[in-house]
Amino acid sequence: MTVNTSTRRDHIEEARRQWITHGWDGAAPGMAAVTTIVRVNQILVARVEDALAPFGLSFARFEILRLLGFTRKGMLPMGKISDRLQVHPASVTSAVKRLEREGLITRRNDSADNRIVLAELKPEGRAVLRPATEAVNRVFLDLGIGRDEVEKLIRLVAPIRDQAGDFGAPD
Amino acid sequence: MTVNTSTRRDHIEEARRQWITHGWDGAAPGMAAVTTIVRVNQILVARVEDALAPFGLSFARFEILRLLGFTRKGMLPMGKISDRLQVHPASVTSAVKRLEREGLITRRNDSADNRIVLAELKPEGRAVLRPATEAVNRVFLDLGIGRDEVEKLIRLVAPIRDQAGDFGAPD
């Protein structure tokens, strides 16, 4: 799976050469890495969204359904959804409202604490979740890089996630 | 920079365990990798956008200005901007219109071919480009992973970009 970029056209490597030409040598690799991540994110999210399109789901809405599906009662407070998926509460609210309009979940106040809004999976949501999960799993099964590379990738960027607080407080 | 995720909280590793519990072992690493890319993209883009906020620029609008700034005449056809930045033409149009409203670029038809719309950097655009580039370069200088890791990361995901046609036709 080696890609010879030296004799082929790569807009990101062209940008890196521009950076170096302008004397920004120190920042050039970081620029190339960030631009690469942005591009690979775009490619992979497009693959997942193509797989989900037949179910009328976006990646974000799928993740909410999937998270609810993993819980014992198919139910979670909105705040917990935002926390677990590391998505802004306003984005969760907007996605949950859309899922509710589409008849896949319901929202209601927690009977024990009226300030808490719960999102709850409806049978219709559970029904779409099974084939939607199978569809995204076909994407996940083969990303186009080897199994070892997948694990290396996850480990390589872990310090970036760590700096953003993704692993909580250090022990 | 090793992160011990075994004794700390990691929502992505929790999702991977759920995947395995449900028997989707084969898809679990790919799910973790895609979710990791989505998260790291979110973290890095937020850093860049924070750096650009004082200049009223998004990452996308900065990239357009930067690309124009690299050309000899500070000018490119809209189609070429979309091609180089690997961004949908509609997104380029919307970003360029905003840059025009903000007085940083102008749009005009190519005198040689009236069907071609050119985006041209104004002196005001060039003036903001210098400090904005310095600001993003401060982000790029230290992503939080080592220089070798940066290059490894770029190489690891190259096959994914290759499948999306990023390197053009093979030799």
GROMACS .gro file of C-alpha atoms in nm:
model
  342
    1MET     CA    1   0.000   0.000   0.000
    2THR     CA    2   0.294   0.234  -0.054
    3VAL     CA    3   0.199   0.546  -0.241
    4ASN     CA    4   0.467   0.711  -0.444
    5THR     CA    5   0.377   1.076  -0.413
    6SER     CA    6   0.707   1.196  -0.557
    7THR     CA    7   0.609   1.149  -0.919
    8ARG     CA    8   0.239   1.212  -0.876
    9ARG     CA    9   0.021   1.512  -0.807
   10ASP     CA   10  -0.062   1.585  -0.444
   11HIS     CA   11  -0.215   1.921  -0.356
   12ILE     CA   12  -0.110   1.888   0.006
   13GLU     CA   13   0.255   1.825  -0.085
   14GLU     CA   14   0.236   2.120  -0.327
   15ALA     CA   15   0.115   2.336  -0.038
   16ARG     CA   16   0.403   2.205   0.174
   17ARG     CA   17   0.652   2.312  -0.096
   18GLN     CA   18   0.491   2.658  -0.103
   19TRP     CA   19   0.528   2.679   0.274
   20ILE     CA   20   0.897   2.590   0.251
   21THR     CA   21   0.952   2.832  -0.040
   22HIS     CA   22   0.812   3.110   0.179
   23GLY     CA   23   1.048   3.022   0.462
   24TRP     CA   24   0.787   2.864   0.690
   25ASP     CA   25   0.985   2.537   0.715
   26GLY     CA   26   0.905   2.472   1.079
   27ALA     CA   27   0.530   2.498   1.025
   28ALA     CA   28   0.524   2.307   0.694
   29PRO     CA   29   0.490   1.950   0.833
   30GLY     CA   30   0.215   2.056   1.075
   31MET     CA   31   0.031   2.233   0.793
   32ALA     CA   32   0.056   1.917   0.581
   33ALA     CA   33  -0.065   1.699   0.872
   34VAL     CA   34  -0.364   1.919   0.959
   35THR     CA   35  -0.465   1.949   0.594
   36THR     CA   36  -0.428   1.570   0.560
   37ILE     CA   37  -0.653   1.508   0.863
   38VAL     CA   38  -0.914   1.751   0.726
   39ARG     CA   39  -0.907   1.571   0.391
   40VAL     CA   40  -0.918   1.216   0.535
   41ASN     CA   41  -1.202   1.319   0.766
   42GLN     CA   42  -1.390   1.446   0.461
   43ILE     CA   43  -1.328   1.117   0.271
   44LEU     CA   44  -1.424   0.886   0.560
   45VAL     CA   45  -1.730   1.084   0.670
   46ALA     CA   46  -1.850   1.084   0.306
   47ARG     CA   47  -1.817   0.703   0.296
   48VAL     CA   48  -2.019   0.666   0.618
   49GLU     CA   49  -2.283   0.916   0.506
   50ASP     CA   50  -2.318   0.740   0.171
   51ALA     CA   51  -2.377   0.414   0.360
   52LEU     CA   52  -2.638   0.584   0.583
   53ALA     CA   53  -2.819   0.778   0.309
   54PRO     CA   54  -3.068   0.495   0.231
   55PHE     CA   55  -3.181   0.518   0.596
   56GLY     CA   56  -3.219   0.896   0.591
   57LEU     CA   57  -2.950   0.925   0.859
   58SER     CA   58  -2.640   1.144   0.892
   59PHE     CA   59  -2.334   1.017   1.081
   60ALA     CA   60  -2.424   1.244   1.373
   61ARG     CA   61  -2.784   1.121   1.394
   62PHE     CA   62  -2.669   0.759   1.359
   63GLU     CA   63  -2.428   0.804   1.650
   64ILE     CA   64  -2.710   0.930   1.872
   65LEU     CA   65  -2.938   0.636   1.783
   66ARG     CA   66  -2.647   0.392   1.828
   67LEU     CA   67  -2.561   0.536   2.170
   68LEU     CA   68  -2.924   0.509   2.285
   69GLY     CA   69  -2.937   0.154   2.147
   70PHE     CA   70  -2.646   0.053   2.369
   71THR     CA   71  -2.824   0.160   2.690
   72ARG     CA   72  -3.038  -0.080   2.889
   73LYS     CA   73  -3.358   0.129   2.852
   74GLY     CA   74  -3.279   0.296   2.516
   75MET     CA   75  -3.278   0.627   2.697
   76LEU     CA   76  -3.023   0.896   2.797
   77PRO     CA   77  -3.025   1.257   2.922
   78MET     CA   78  -2.937   1.508   2.647
   79GLY     CA   79  -2.632   1.624   2.845
   80LYS     CA   80  -2.491   1.273   2.859
   81ILE     CA   81  -2.532   1.230   2.482
   82SER     CA   82  -2.336   1.552   2.428
   83ASP     CA   83  -2.067   1.434   2.672
   84ARG     CA   84  -2.026   1.086   2.528
   85LEU     CA   85  -2.024   1.192   2.164
   86GLN     CA   86  -1.810   1.502   2.237
   87VAL     CA   87  -2.054   1.712   2.041
   88HIS     CA   88  -2.178   2.061   2.136
   89PRO     CA   89  -2.513   2.049   2.325
   90ALA     CA   90  -2.673   2.274   2.060
   91SER     CA   91  -2.578   2.025   1.787
   92VAL     CA   92  -2.721   1.737   1.991
   93THR     CA   93  -3.046   1.929   2.044
   94SER     CA   94  -3.080   1.999   1.673
   95ALA     CA   95  -3.004   1.637   1.574
   96VAL     CA   96  -3.238   1.499   1.842
   97LYS     CA   97  -3.520   1.732   1.729
   98ARG     CA   98  -3.480   1.605   1.376
   99LEU     CA   99  -3.480   1.240   1.492
  100GLU     CA  100  -3.798   1.319   1.685
  101ARG     CA  101  -3.965   1.477   1.378
  102GLU     CA  102  -3.874   1.163   1.185
  103GLY     CA  103  -4.046   0.947   1.448
  104LEU     CA  104  -3.731   0.762   1.558
  105ILE     CA  105  -3.703   0.894   1.916
  106THR     CA  106  -3.910   1.087   2.169
  107ARG     CA  107  -3.803   1.358   2.412
  108ARG     CA  108  -3.952   1.397   2.758
  109ASN     CA  109  -3.864   1.542   3.094
  110ASP     CA  110  -3.719   1.310   3.356
  111SER     CA  111  -3.994   1.234   3.610
  112ALA     CA  112  -3.732   1.240   3.891
  113ASP     CA  113  -3.578   1.574   3.786
  114ASN     CA  114  -3.787   1.799   3.563
  115ARG     CA  115  -3.480   1.997   3.448
  116ILE     CA  116  -3.338   1.692   3.271
  117VAL     CA  117  -3.453   1.618   2.916
  118LEU     CA  118  -3.433   1.253   2.814
  119ALA     CA  119  -3.406   1.122   2.460
  120GLU     CA  120  -3.567   0.780   2.419
  121LEU     CA  121  -3.543   0.539   2.130
  122LYS     CA  122  -3.879   0.446   1.974
  123PRO     CA  123  -3.938   0.100   1.821
  124GLU     CA  124  -3.909   0.271   1.478
  125GLY     CA  125  -3.561   0.398   1.577
  126ARG     CA  126  -3.455   0.056   1.696
  127ALA     CA  127  -3.578  -0.095   1.368
  128VAL     CA  128  -3.365   0.136   1.153
  129LEU     CA  129  -3.063   0.100   1.381
  130ARG     CA  130  -2.994  -0.263   1.292
  131PRO     CA  131  -2.956  -0.230   0.911
  132ALA     CA  132  -2.791   0.116   0.951
  133THR     CA  133  -2.527  -0.036   1.180
  134GLU     CA  134  -2.468  -0.317   0.929
  135ALA     CA  135  -2.421  -0.057   0.656
  136VAL     CA  136  -2.164   0.153   0.847
  137ASN     CA  137  -1.987  -0.163   0.960
  138ARG     CA  138  -1.928  -0.255   0.595
  139VAL     CA  139  -1.741   0.079   0.568
  140PHE     CA  140  -1.551   0.021   0.893
  141LEU     CA  141  -1.450  -0.335   0.792
  142ASP     CA  142  -1.210  -0.206   0.529
  143LEU     CA  143  -1.088   0.152   0.546
  144GLY     CA  144  -0.823   0.087   0.281
  145ILE     CA  145  -0.531   0.058   0.525
  146GLY     CA  146  -0.416  -0.253   0.708
  147ARG     CA  147  -0.531  -0.358   1.053
  148ASP     CA  148  -0.191  -0.270   1.207
  149GLU     CA  149  -0.199   0.072   1.039
  150VAL     CA  150  -0.545   0.135   1.185
  151GLU     CA  151  -0.412   0.075   1.537
  152LYS     CA  152  -0.095   0.282   1.469
  153LEU     CA  153  -0.310   0.571   1.349
  154ILE     CA  154  -0.523   0.563   1.665
  155ARG     CA  155  -0.209   0.561   1.884
  156LEU     CA  156  -0.025   0.832   1.684
  157VAL     CA  157  -0.292   1.097   1.738
  158ALA     CA  158  -0.369   0.999   2.101
  159PRO     CA  159  -0.150   1.283   2.241
  160ILE     CA  160  -0.360   1.537   2.046
  161ARG     CA  161  -0.677   1.393   2.200
  162ASP     CA  162  -0.505   1.385   2.539
  163GLN     CA  163  -0.427   1.759   2.519
  164ALA     CA  164  -0.796   1.820   2.446
  165GLY     CA  165  -0.889   1.632   2.767
  166ASP     CA  166  -1.032   1.324   2.596
  167PHE     CA  167  -0.886   1.084   2.850
  168GLY     CA  168  -0.996   1.280   3.157
  169ALA     CA  169  -0.753   1.375   3.430
  170PRO     CA  170  -0.423   1.185   3.436
  171ASP     CA  171  -0.395   0.915   3.701
  172MET     CA  172   0.402   1.091   2.464
  173THR     CA  173   0.253   0.748   2.540
  174VAL     CA  174  -0.102   0.770   2.663
  175ASN     CA  175  -0.218   0.497   2.893
  176THR     CA  176  -0.579   0.460   2.790
  177SER     CA  177  -0.624   0.136   2.983
  178THR     CA  178  -0.680   0.299   3.318
  179ARG     CA  179  -0.837   0.620   3.189
  180ARG     CA  180  -1.166   0.713   3.032
  181ASP     CA  181  -1.183   0.712   2.654
  182HIS     CA  182  -1.525   0.732   2.489
  183ILE     CA  183  -1.387   0.590   2.165
  184GLU     CA  184  -1.239   0.284   2.338
  185GLU     CA  185  -1.571   0.243   2.524
  186ALA     CA  186  -1.749   0.241   2.187
  187ARG     CA  187  -1.497  -0.016   2.060
  188ARG     CA  188  -1.581  -0.242   2.357
  189GLN     CA  189  -1.953  -0.205   2.279
  190TRP     CA  190  -1.884  -0.303   1.920
  191ILE     CA  191  -1.696  -0.614   2.031
  192THR     CA  192  -1.967  -0.701   2.287
  193HIS     CA  193  -2.222  -0.695   2.006
  194GLY     CA  194  -2.011  -0.927   1.792
  195TRP     CA  195  -1.893  -0.667   1.542
  196ASP     CA  196  -1.527  -0.749   1.608
  197GLY     CA  197  -1.415  -0.706   1.248
  198ALA     CA  198  -1.560  -0.356   1.220
  199ALA     CA  199  -1.452  -0.239   1.568
  200PRO     CA  200  -1.100  -0.112   1.478
  201GLY     CA  201  -1.229   0.076   1.172
  202MET     CA  202  -1.507   0.231   1.381
  203ALA     CA  203  -1.248   0.343   1.638
  204ALA     CA  204  -1.021   0.482   1.363
  205VAL     CA  205  -1.296   0.678   1.186
  206THR     CA  206  -1.428   0.816   1.515
  207THR     CA  207  -1.071   0.911   1.610
  208ILE     CA  208  -1.017   1.096   1.280
  209VAL     CA  209  -1.348   1.280   1.323
  210ARG     CA  210  -1.247   1.383   1.675
  211VAL     CA  211  -0.889   1.486   1.587
  212ASN     CA  212  -1.021   1.684   1.289
  213GLN     CA  213  -1.257   1.863   1.528
  214ILE     CA  214  -0.972   1.941   1.772
  215LEU     CA  215  -0.725   2.064   1.508
  216VAL     CA  216  -0.977   2.269   1.309
  217ALA     CA  217  -1.088   2.434   1.635
  218ARG     CA  218  -0.724   2.530   1.709
  219VAL     CA  219  -0.682   2.681   1.361
  220GLU     CA  220  -1.016   2.863   1.378
  221ASP     CA  221  -0.931   3.003   1.722
  222ALA     CA  222  -0.606   3.138   1.574
  223LEU     CA  223  -0.795   3.292   1.281
  224ALA     CA  224  -1.086   3.437   1.479
  225PRO     CA  225  -0.910   3.774   1.544
  226PHE     CA  226  -0.889   3.819   1.165
  227GLY     CA  227  -1.255   3.730   1.106
  228LEU     CA  228  -1.149   3.431   0.897
  229SER     CA  229  -1.255   3.067   0.897
  230PHE     CA  230  -1.007   2.793   0.798
  231ALA     CA  231  -1.187   2.759   0.460
  232ARG     CA  232  -1.173   3.134   0.385
  233PHE     CA  233  -0.808   3.150   0.497
  234GLU     CA  234  -0.719   2.866   0.259
  235ILE     CA  235  -0.874   3.055  -0.034
  236LEU     CA  236  -0.685   3.377   0.049
  237ARG     CA  237  -0.362   3.179   0.102
  238LEU     CA  238  -0.402   2.999  -0.232
  239LEU     CA  239  -0.460   3.330  -0.414
  240GLY     CA  240  -0.161   3.480  -0.232
  241PHE     CA  241   0.065   3.207  -0.371
  242THR     CA  242  -0.021   3.290  -0.733
  243ARG     CA  243   0.181   3.541  -0.934
  244LYS     CA  244  -0.113   3.776  -0.996
  245GLY     CA  245  -0.316   3.698  -0.681
  246MET     CA  246  -0.589   3.560  -0.905
  247LEU     CA  247  -0.745   3.221  -0.987
  248PRO     CA  248  -1.056   3.086  -1.164
  249MET     CA  249  -1.320   2.963  -0.917
  250GLY     CA  250  -1.301   2.611  -1.062
  251LYS     CA  251  -0.929   2.593  -0.995
  252ILE     CA  252  -0.978   2.700  -0.631
  253SER     CA  253  -1.232   2.421  -0.586
  254ASP     CA  254  -0.994   2.170  -0.749
  255ARG     CA  255  -0.685   2.268  -0.550
  256LEU     CA  256  -0.858   2.286  -0.212
  257GLN     CA  257  -1.069   1.974  -0.284
  258VAL     CA  258  -1.380   2.161  -0.177
  259HIS     CA  259  -1.721   2.150  -0.346
  260PRO     CA  260  -1.770   2.438  -0.597
  261ALA     CA  261  -2.081   2.556  -0.407
  262SER     CA  262  -1.876   2.588  -0.087
  263VAL     CA  263  -1.607   2.786  -0.269
  264THR     CA  264  -1.871   3.018  -0.417
  265SER     CA  265  -2.023   3.082  -0.076
  266ALA     CA  266  -1.683   3.145   0.089
  267VAL     CA  267  -1.567   3.369  -0.198
  268LYS     CA  268  -1.890   3.573  -0.182
  269ARG     CA  269  -1.832   3.630   0.186
  270LEU     CA  270  -1.468   3.730   0.130
  271GLU     CA  271  -1.594   3.973  -0.135
  272ARG     CA  272  -1.853   4.123   0.104
  273GLU     CA  273  -1.574   4.168   0.356
  274GLY     CA  274  -1.369   4.361   0.098
  275LEU     CA  275  -1.080   4.110   0.084
  276ILE     CA  276  -1.123   3.986  -0.273
  277THR     CA  277  -1.311   4.081  -0.591
  278ARG     CA  278  -1.482   3.857  -0.844
  279ARG     CA  279  -1.491   3.932  -1.215
  280ASN     CA  280  -1.532   3.752  -1.546
  281ASP     CA  281  -1.218   3.651  -1.732
  282SER     CA  282  -1.174   3.896  -2.026
  283ALA     CA  283  -1.044   3.607  -2.242
  284ASP     CA  284  -1.335   3.372  -2.158
  285ASN     CA  285  -1.650   3.528  -2.021
  286ARG     CA  286  -1.771   3.194  -1.875
  287ILE     CA  287  -1.482   3.184  -1.630
  288VAL     CA  288  -1.520   3.370  -1.300
  289LEU     CA  289  -1.194   3.486  -1.142
  290ALA     CA  290  -1.137   3.556  -0.772
  291GLU     CA  291  -0.872   3.824  -0.718
  292LEU     CA  292  -0.700   3.921  -0.397
  293LYS     CA  293  -0.743   4.291  -0.300
  294PRO     CA  294  -0.469   4.479  -0.113
  295GLU     CA  295  -0.691   4.446   0.198
  296GLY     CA  296  -0.688   4.068   0.154
  297ARG     CA  297  -0.314   4.062   0.113
  298ALA     CA  298  -0.275   4.276   0.426
  299VAL     CA  299  -0.472   4.032   0.645
  300LEU     CA  300  -0.303   3.728   0.492
  301ARG     CA  301   0.037   3.795   0.645
  302PRO     CA  302  -0.063   3.804   1.017
  303ALA     CA  303  -0.328   3.535   0.962
  304THR     CA  304  -0.061   3.301   0.818
  305GLU     CA  305   0.167   3.376   1.113
  306ALA     CA  306  -0.119   3.289   1.349
  307VAL     CA  307  -0.199   2.953   1.186
  308ASN     CA  308   0.171   2.873   1.160
  309ARG     CA  309   0.197   2.902   1.538
  310VAL     CA  310  -0.064   2.621   1.555
  311PHE     CA  311   0.113   2.414   1.287
  312LEU     CA  312   0.455   2.451   1.457
  313ASP     CA  313   0.350   2.224   1.742
  314LEU     CA  314   0.055   1.991   1.700
  315GLY     CA  315   0.139   1.803   2.018
  316ILE     CA  316   0.303   1.506   1.848
  317GLY     CA  317   0.666   1.473   1.738
  318ARG     CA  318   0.801   1.563   1.396
  319ASP     CA  319   0.850   1.193   1.305
  320GLU     CA  320   0.494   1.113   1.415
  321VAL     CA  321   0.363   1.394   1.194
  322GLU     CA  322   0.529   1.237   0.889
  323LYS     CA  323   0.417   0.886   0.990
  324LEU     CA  324   0.059   1.009   1.019
  325ILE     CA  325   0.068   1.163   0.671
  326ARG     CA  326   0.206   0.838   0.524
  327LEU     CA  327  -0.033   0.609   0.715
  328VAL     CA  328  -0.346   0.764   0.568
  329ALA     CA  329  -0.206   0.813   0.217
  330PRO     CA  330  -0.377   0.495   0.084
  331ILE     CA  331  -0.715   0.637   0.191
  332ARG     CA  332  -0.641   0.958  -0.001
  333ASP     CA  333  -0.515   0.751  -0.294
  334GLN     CA  334  -0.846   0.559  -0.312
  335ALA     CA  335  -1.026   0.895  -0.327
  336GLY     CA  336  -0.814   0.994  -0.628
  337ASP     CA  337  -0.602   1.253  -0.445
  338PHE     CA  338  -0.284   1.159  -0.627
  339GLY     CA  339  -0.437   1.152  -0.975
  340ALA     CA  340  -0.401   0.852  -1.202
  341PRO     CA  341  -0.124   0.606  -1.110
  342ASP     CA  342   0.193   0.628  -1.322
   0.00000   0.00000   0.00000
